[in-house]
PDB file of C-alpha atoms in Angstrom:
ATOM      1  CA  GLY A   1       7.762 -17.801  -9.262  1.00 49.00           C
ATOM      2  CA  GLY A   2       9.267 -14.659 -10.709  1.00 55.00           C
ATOM      3  CA  ALA A   3       8.671 -13.400 -14.221  1.00 53.00           C
ATOM      4  CA  ASP A   4      11.986 -14.922 -15.391  1.00 54.00           C
ATOM      5  CA  GLY A   5      11.167 -18.371 -14.026  1.00 53.00           C
ATOM      6  CA  LYS A   6      13.508 -17.998 -11.066  1.00 60.00           C
ATOM      7  CA  ALA A   7      12.481 -18.059  -7.425  1.00 62.00           C
ATOM      8  CA  GLY A   8      10.799 -14.848  -6.362  1.00 68.00           C
ATOM      9  CA  ILE A   9       7.588 -12.894  -6.673  1.00 73.00           C
ATOM     10  CA  GLU A  10       6.316 -11.079  -9.756  1.00 75.00           C
ATOM     11  CA  GLY A  11       4.875  -7.771  -8.602  1.00 77.00           C
ATOM     12  CA  VAL A  12       1.729  -5.967  -9.637  1.00 83.00           C
ATOM     13  CA  ALA A  13       3.900  -3.449 -11.514  1.00 86.00           C
ATOM     14  CA  PRO A  14       6.872  -5.532 -12.716  1.00 80.00           C
ATOM     15  CA  HIS A  15       8.523  -2.604 -14.504  1.00 84.00           C
ATOM     16  CA  ALA A  16       8.529  -0.306 -11.489  1.00 87.00           C
ATOM     17  CA  LYS A  17      11.820   0.566  -9.848  1.00 89.00           C
ATOM     18  CA  LEU A  18      11.862  -0.258  -6.129  1.00 89.00           C
ATOM     19  CA  ILE A  19      13.790   1.702  -3.525  1.00 89.00           C
ATOM     20  CA  ALA A  20      14.089  -0.555  -0.479  1.00 88.00           C
ATOM     21  CA  VAL A  21      14.683   1.365   2.743  1.00 88.00           C
ATOM     22  CA  LYS A  22      14.938  -0.661   5.952  1.00 85.00           C
ATOM     23  CA  ALA A  23      13.114   1.148   8.733  1.00 85.00           C
ATOM     24  CA  CYS A  24      11.983  -1.785  10.876  1.00 82.00           C
ATOM     25  CA  TRP A  25      13.447  -5.001  12.214  1.00 78.00           C
ATOM     26  CA  GLN A  26      12.302  -8.356  13.546  1.00 74.00           C
ATOM     27  CA  ALA A  27      13.216  -9.152  17.133  1.00 68.00           C
ATOM     28  CA  ASP A  28      14.237 -12.768  16.500  1.00 65.00           C
ATOM     29  CA  ASN A  29      15.463 -12.245  12.896  1.00 57.00           C
ATOM     30  CA  ARG A  30      13.135 -15.002  11.688  1.00 58.00           C
ATOM     31  CA  SER A  31       9.449 -14.328  12.184  1.00 59.00           C
ATOM     32  CA  GLY A  32       6.904 -12.388  14.154  1.00 62.00           C
ATOM     33  CA  PRO A  33       5.901  -8.734  13.954  1.00 68.00           C
ATOM     34  CA  SER A  34       8.438  -6.096  13.000  1.00 75.00           C
ATOM     35  CA  ARG A  35       9.388  -3.197  15.252  1.00 80.00           C
ATOM     36  CA  CYS A  36      10.078   0.400  14.270  1.00 82.00           C
ATOM     37  CA  ASN A  37      10.641   3.674  16.069  1.00 88.00           C
ATOM     38  CA  SER A  38      10.251   7.333  15.176  1.00 92.00           C
ATOM     39  CA  PHE A  39      13.943   7.797  14.424  1.00 92.00           C
ATOM     40  CA  THR A  40      14.325   4.838  12.053  1.00 92.00           C
ATOM     41  CA  LEU A  41      11.086   5.706  10.257  1.00 95.00           C
ATOM     42  CA  ALA A  42      12.081   9.371   9.950  1.00 95.00           C
ATOM     43  CA  GLU A  43      15.413   8.359   8.415  1.00 95.00           C
ATOM     44  CA  ALA A  44      13.639   6.033   5.973  1.00 95.00           C
ATOM     45  CA  ILE A  45      11.121   8.662   4.862  1.00 96.00           C
ATOM     46  CA  GLN A  46      13.895  11.227   4.445  1.00 95.00           C
ATOM     47  CA  SER A  47      15.900   8.729   2.368  1.00 95.00           C
ATOM     48  CA  ALA A  48      12.877   8.105   0.148  1.00 95.00           C
ATOM     49  CA  LEU A  49      12.470  11.853  -0.394  1.00 95.00           C
ATOM     50  CA  GLU A  50      16.141  12.283  -1.233  1.00 95.00           C
ATOM     51  CA  ALA A  51      15.879   9.410  -3.728  1.00 95.00           C
ATOM     52  CA  HIS A  52      12.916  11.239  -5.388  1.00 95.00           C
ATOM     53  CA  ALA A  53      10.483   8.385  -4.773  1.00 96.00           C
ATOM     54  CA  GLN A  54       7.120   8.917  -6.488  1.00 96.00           C
ATOM     55  CA  ILE A  55       5.297   6.621  -4.069  1.00 97.00           C
ATOM     56  CA  ILE A  56       6.020   5.826  -0.420  1.00 97.00           C
ATOM     57  CA  ASN A  57       4.567   2.574   0.905  1.00 96.00           C
ATOM     58  CA  LEU A  58       4.016   2.479   4.676  1.00 96.00           C
ATOM     59  CA  SER A  59       2.801  -1.031   5.448  1.00 93.00           C
ATOM     60  CA  LEU A  60       2.718  -0.211   9.139  1.00 92.00           C
ATOM     61  CA  GLY A  61       0.845   1.783  11.707  1.00 92.00           C
ATOM     62  CA  GLY A  62       1.226   3.296  15.123  1.00 93.00           C
ATOM     63  CA  PRO A  63       0.315   6.202  17.380  1.00 93.00           C
ATOM     64  CA  LYS A  64       0.355   9.805  16.233  1.00 94.00           C
ATOM     65  CA  ASP A  65       3.895  11.165  15.923  1.00 95.00           C
ATOM     66  CA  PRO A  66       4.662  14.875  15.371  1.00 95.00           C
ATOM     67  CA  LEU A  67       7.994  14.361  13.546  1.00 95.00           C
ATOM     68  CA  LEU A  68       6.712  11.644  11.238  1.00 96.00           C
ATOM     69  CA  THR A  69       3.548  13.621  10.563  1.00 97.00           C
ATOM     70  CA  GLN A  70       5.627  16.617   9.445  1.00 97.00           C
ATOM     71  CA  LEU A  71       7.708  14.434   7.128  1.00 97.00           C
ATOM     72  CA  ILE A  72       4.629  12.870   5.552  1.00 97.00           C
ATOM     73  CA  GLU A  73       2.972  16.276   5.181  1.00 98.00           C
ATOM     74  CA  LEU A  74       6.136  17.463   3.417  1.00 97.00           C
ATOM     75  CA  SER A  75       6.050  14.394   1.167  1.00 97.00           C
ATOM     76  CA  VAL A  76       2.415  15.060   0.243  1.00 97.00           C
ATOM     77  CA  ARG A  77       3.178  18.730  -0.516  1.00 97.00           C
ATOM     78  CA  LYS A  78       5.996  17.607  -2.806  1.00 96.00           C
ATOM     79  CA  GLY A  79       3.515  15.479  -4.755  1.00 96.00           C
ATOM     80  CA  VAL A  80       4.651  12.116  -3.413  1.00 97.00           C
ATOM     81  CA  ILE A  81       1.847   9.552  -3.219  1.00 98.00           C
ATOM     82  CA  VAL A  82       1.840   8.052   0.283  1.00 98.00           C
ATOM     83  CA  VAL A  83       0.005   4.777   0.933  1.00 98.00           C
ATOM     84  CA  GLY A  84      -0.551   3.605   4.509  1.00 97.00           C
ATOM     85  CA  ALA A  85      -1.999   0.607   6.317  1.00 96.00           C
ATOM     86  CA  VAL A  86      -5.034   0.833   8.580  1.00 95.00           C
ATOM     87  CA  LEU A  87      -4.414  -0.659  12.021  1.00 94.00           C
ATOM     88  CA  PRO A  88      -6.359  -3.823  13.001  1.00 91.00           C
ATOM     89  CA  ASP A  89      -8.631  -1.732  15.249  1.00 91.00           C
ATOM     90  CA  GLY A  90      -9.589   0.466  12.283  1.00 90.00           C
ATOM     91  CA  ASN A  91      -8.290   3.679  13.895  1.00 93.00           C
ATOM     92  CA  LEU A  92      -8.112   6.236  11.089  1.00 94.00           C
ATOM     93  CA  LYS A  93      -6.488   8.838  13.344  1.00 94.00           C
ATOM     94  CA  ALA A  94      -3.349   6.738  13.838  1.00 95.00           C
ATOM     95  CA  PHE A  95      -0.112   7.197  11.892  1.00 96.00           C
ATOM     96  CA  PRO A  96       0.163   7.235   8.908  1.00 96.00           C
ATOM     97  CA  VAL A  97      -3.472   7.113   7.760  1.00 97.00           C
ATOM     98  CA  GLY A  98      -4.410   9.991  10.052  1.00 96.00           C
ATOM     99  CA  VAL A  99      -2.212  12.377   8.080  1.00 97.00           C
ATOM    100  CA  PRO A 100      -4.256  14.270   5.449  1.00 96.00           C
ATOM    101  CA  GLY A 101      -3.402  13.175   1.922  1.00 96.00           C
ATOM    102  CA  VAL A 102      -2.335   9.635   2.842  1.00 97.00           C
ATOM    103  CA  ILE A 103      -4.212   6.894   0.980  1.00 97.00           C
ATOM    104  CA  ALA A 104      -5.570   4.534   3.651  1.00 96.00           C
ATOM    105  CA  VAL A 105      -5.747   0.816   2.880  1.00 96.00           C
ATOM    106  CA  ASP A 106      -7.328  -2.066   4.756  1.00 94.00           C
ATOM    107  CA  SER A 107      -7.534  -5.780   4.083  1.00 91.00           C
ATOM    108  CA  ALA A 108     -10.706  -6.816   2.260  1.00 87.00           C
ATOM    109  CA  ARG A 109     -12.972  -9.007   4.343  1.00 71.00           C
ATOM    110  CA  ALA A 110     -15.642 -11.517   3.422  1.00 53.00           C
ATOM    111  CA  THR A 111     -18.252  -9.028   4.613  1.00 51.00           C
ATOM    112  CA  ASN A 112     -17.757  -5.318   5.069  1.00 48.00           C
ATOM    113  CA  GLY A 113     -20.417  -3.872   7.340  1.00 48.00           C
ATOM    114  CA  PRO A 114     -22.498  -0.816   6.502  1.00 43.00           C
ATOM    115  CA  ALA A 115     -20.292   1.923   5.097  1.00 44.00           C
ATOM    116  CA  SER A 116     -19.500   4.660   7.597  1.00 44.00           C
ATOM    117  CA  ASP A 117     -18.154   8.147   6.971  1.00 42.00           C
ATOM    118  CA  SER A 118     -14.688   6.983   8.059  1.00 49.00           C
ATOM    119  CA  ALA A 119     -14.728   3.778   6.016  1.00 59.00           C
ATOM    120  CA  ALA A 120     -15.673   5.777   2.913  1.00 63.00           C
ATOM    121  CA  ARG A 121     -12.077   7.023   2.600  1.00 82.00           C
ATOM    122  CA  VAL A 122     -10.503   3.562   2.881  1.00 92.00           C
ATOM    123  CA  LEU A 123      -9.469   1.464  -0.104  1.00 94.00           C
ATOM    124  CA  TYR A 124      -9.728  -2.303   0.300  1.00 93.00           C
ATOM    125  CA  ALA A 125      -7.423  -4.858  -1.320  1.00 93.00           C
ATOM    126  CA  PRO A 126      -6.692  -8.566  -0.921  1.00 90.00           C
ATOM    127  CA  GLY A 127      -4.889  -9.107   2.368  1.00 88.00           C
ATOM    128  CA  HIS A 128      -5.795 -12.600   3.528  1.00 85.00           C
ATOM    129  CA  ASP A 129      -3.606 -15.653   2.846  1.00 88.00           C
ATOM    130  CA  ILE A 130      -1.290 -13.788   0.467  1.00 85.00           C
ATOM    131  CA  LEU A 131       1.595 -15.914  -0.831  1.00 83.00           C
ATOM    132  CA  THR A 132       4.870 -14.055  -0.404  1.00 83.00           C
ATOM    133  CA  LEU A 133       8.557 -14.434   0.379  1.00 80.00           C
ATOM    134  CA  THR A 134       9.620 -14.630   4.011  1.00 77.00           C
ATOM    135  CA  PRO A 135      13.043 -14.283   5.675  1.00 73.00           C
ATOM    136  CA  GLY A 136      15.405 -17.078   4.708  1.00 75.00           C
ATOM    137  CA  GLY A 137      14.166 -17.237   1.115  1.00 78.00           C
ATOM    138  CA  HIS A 138      11.024 -19.241   1.875  1.00 81.00           C
ATOM    139  CA  TYR A 139       7.417 -18.847   0.756  1.00 85.00           C
ATOM    140  CA  ASP A 140       4.499 -18.545   3.159  1.00 85.00           C
ATOM    141  CA  PHE A 141       0.935 -17.267   3.380  1.00 87.00           C
ATOM    142  CA  VAL A 142       0.465 -14.025   5.292  1.00 84.00           C
ATOM    143  CA  SER A 143      -2.492 -11.830   6.229  1.00 88.00           C
ATOM    144  CA  GLY A 144      -3.070  -8.240   7.245  1.00 89.00           C
ATOM    145  CA  SER A 145      -3.570  -4.695   6.018  1.00 93.00           C
ATOM    146  CA  SER A 146       0.191  -4.373   5.464  1.00 91.00           C
ATOM    147  CA  PHE A 147      -0.018  -6.773   2.544  1.00 92.00           C
ATOM    148  CA  ALA A 148      -3.162  -5.126   1.179  1.00 94.00           C
ATOM    149  CA  THR A 149      -1.254  -1.824   1.297  1.00 96.00           C
ATOM    150  CA  ALA A 150       1.571  -3.286  -0.777  1.00 94.00           C
ATOM    151  CA  ASN A 151      -1.011  -4.462  -3.317  1.00 94.00           C
ATOM    152  CA  VAL A 152      -2.473  -0.958  -3.632  1.00 97.00           C
ATOM    153  CA  THR A 153       1.004   0.594  -3.865  1.00 97.00           C
ATOM    154  CA  GLY A 154       1.888  -1.751  -6.729  1.00 95.00           C
ATOM    155  CA  THR A 155      -1.369  -0.959  -8.477  1.00 96.00           C
ATOM    156  CA  ILE A 156      -0.676   2.770  -8.177  1.00 97.00           C
ATOM    157  CA  ALA A 157       2.795   2.247  -9.670  1.00 96.00           C
ATOM    158  CA  LEU A 158       1.172   0.393 -12.555  1.00 95.00           C
ATOM    159  CA  LEU A 159      -1.289   3.259 -13.151  1.00 96.00           C
ATOM    160  CA  LEU A 160       1.469   5.896 -12.967  1.00 96.00           C
ATOM    161  CA  GLY A 161       3.387   3.957 -15.599  1.00 94.00           C
ATOM    162  CA  LEU A 162       0.391   4.375 -17.901  1.00 94.00           C
ATOM    163  CA  GLN A 163      -0.445   7.978 -16.985  1.00 95.00           C
ATOM    164  CA  PRO A 164       2.406   9.738 -15.134  1.00 94.00           C
ATOM    165  CA  ASN A 165       0.488  12.961 -14.471  1.00 94.00           C
ATOM    166  CA  LEU A 166      -1.984  11.330 -12.058  1.00 96.00           C
ATOM    167  CA  ASP A 167      -1.900  12.719  -8.518  1.00 96.00           C
ATOM    168  CA  ALA A 168      -2.861  11.046  -5.236  1.00 96.00           C
ATOM    169  CA  ARG A 169      -6.425  12.344  -5.185  1.00 95.00           C
ATOM    170  CA  SER A 170      -7.182  11.331  -8.765  1.00 96.00           C
ATOM    171  CA  ILE A 171      -5.655   7.881  -8.260  1.00 96.00           C
ATOM    172  CA  GLU A 172      -7.600   7.321  -5.041  1.00 95.00           C
ATOM    173  CA  THR A 173     -10.816   8.362  -6.788  1.00 95.00           C
ATOM    174  CA  LEU A 174     -10.036   6.134  -9.774  1.00 96.00           C
ATOM    175  CA  LEU A 175      -9.382   3.086  -7.588  1.00 96.00           C
ATOM    176  CA  ASP A 176     -12.513   3.744  -5.552  1.00 93.00           C
ATOM    177  CA  GLN A 177     -14.758   4.220  -8.582  1.00 93.00           C
ATOM    178  CA  THR A 178     -13.447   1.068 -10.295  1.00 94.00           C
ATOM    179  CA  SER A 179     -13.639  -1.084  -7.158  1.00 91.00           C
ATOM    180  CA  GLY A 180     -16.404  -3.589  -6.702  1.00 84.00           C
ATOM    181  CA  PRO A 181     -17.445  -6.980  -5.414  1.00 75.00           C
ATOM    182  CA  SER A 182     -15.490 -10.162  -6.027  1.00 63.00           C
ATOM    183  CA  ARG A 183     -16.284 -13.758  -5.149  1.00 61.00           C
ATOM    184  CA  GLN A 184     -14.950 -13.280  -1.613  1.00 57.00           C
ATOM    185  CA  HIS A 185     -15.313  -9.569  -0.893  1.00 59.00           C
ATOM    186  CA  VAL A 186     -17.999  -6.932  -0.909  1.00 63.00           C
ATOM    187  CA  ARG A 187     -15.737  -4.093  -2.098  1.00 75.00           C
ATOM    188  CA  VAL A 188     -12.134  -4.341  -3.277  1.00 91.00           C
ATOM    189  CA  ILE A 189      -9.917  -2.491  -5.750  1.00 94.00           C
ATOM    190  CA  ASN A 190      -9.751  -3.895  -9.261  1.00 93.00           C
ATOM    191  CA  ALA A 191      -6.481  -3.105 -11.045  1.00 93.00           C
ATOM    192  CA  CYS A 192      -7.776  -4.288 -14.408  1.00 93.00           C
ATOM    193  CA  ARG A 193     -10.835  -2.017 -14.302  1.00 94.00           C
ATOM    194  CA  ALA A 194      -8.628   0.904 -13.251  1.00 96.00           C
ATOM    195  CA  VAL A 195      -6.283   0.279 -16.189  1.00 95.00           C
ATOM    196  CA  GLU A 196      -9.226   0.118 -18.589  1.00 95.00           C
ATOM    197  CA  ALA A 197     -10.595   3.374 -17.140  1.00 95.00           C
ATOM    198  CA  LEU A 198      -7.371   4.968 -18.410  1.00 94.00           C
ATOM    199  CA  HIS A 199      -8.258   3.649 -21.876  1.00 91.00           C
ATOM    200  CA  HIS A 200      -5.691   0.856 -21.865  1.00 93.00           C
ATOM    201  CA  THR A 201      -6.370  -2.799 -22.574  1.00 90.00           C
ATOM    202  CA  CYS A 202      -6.255  -5.160 -19.624  1.00 86.00           C
ATOM    203  CA  VAL A 203      -6.552  -8.927 -19.832  1.00 72.00           C
ATOM    204  CA  GLU A 204      -7.345 -10.496 -16.476  1.00 65.00           C
ATOM    205  CA  ALA A 205      -5.550 -13.734 -15.670  1.00 54.00           C
ATOM    206  CA  ALA A 206      -7.690 -16.793 -15.128  1.00 43.00           C
ATOM    207  CA  ARG A 207      -8.642 -17.303 -11.489  1.00 44.00           C
TER     208      ARG A 207
END
């Protein structure tokens, strides 16, 4: 449940202010994958920039797109931290993770194979059987890099709340250096370790 005891989800950074911009839609309005296009995504990114968002979460992926690439490059130049999901095929040249400056996130797996040069720039976070809200006000378990990306975005918001002068590169380095093995995963971000690395106290909840 939510932090106030009501139905909902308590986020990783409960004091962060969310700017919800609808850029995608579901074909049957109930379930299944969402659909987006260049125009709706461009409008959403532009709206986020106009609202002075500090972080842009892109829990999606697709082919390279010149317009969207320019907008994300502009966002990065303005100091916005952009977090993007890695596609299921692991293509790091796809949008948005193929745009320089975007923090790429994939779902942590039970076993991550030998690290490659490309995988070295990917952050991993829990993304399997994540309990969340679904359309219609219901709860369900979901999986995928999109949900891992949301986890990393929330963690970054938490870290910015503690140290507002952090930039994308320093945050990515911090999360990478404080990541490590868990009971299920070989390498995954650890929000508590990252908080402690900023010289703040963190008490992990019982698991």
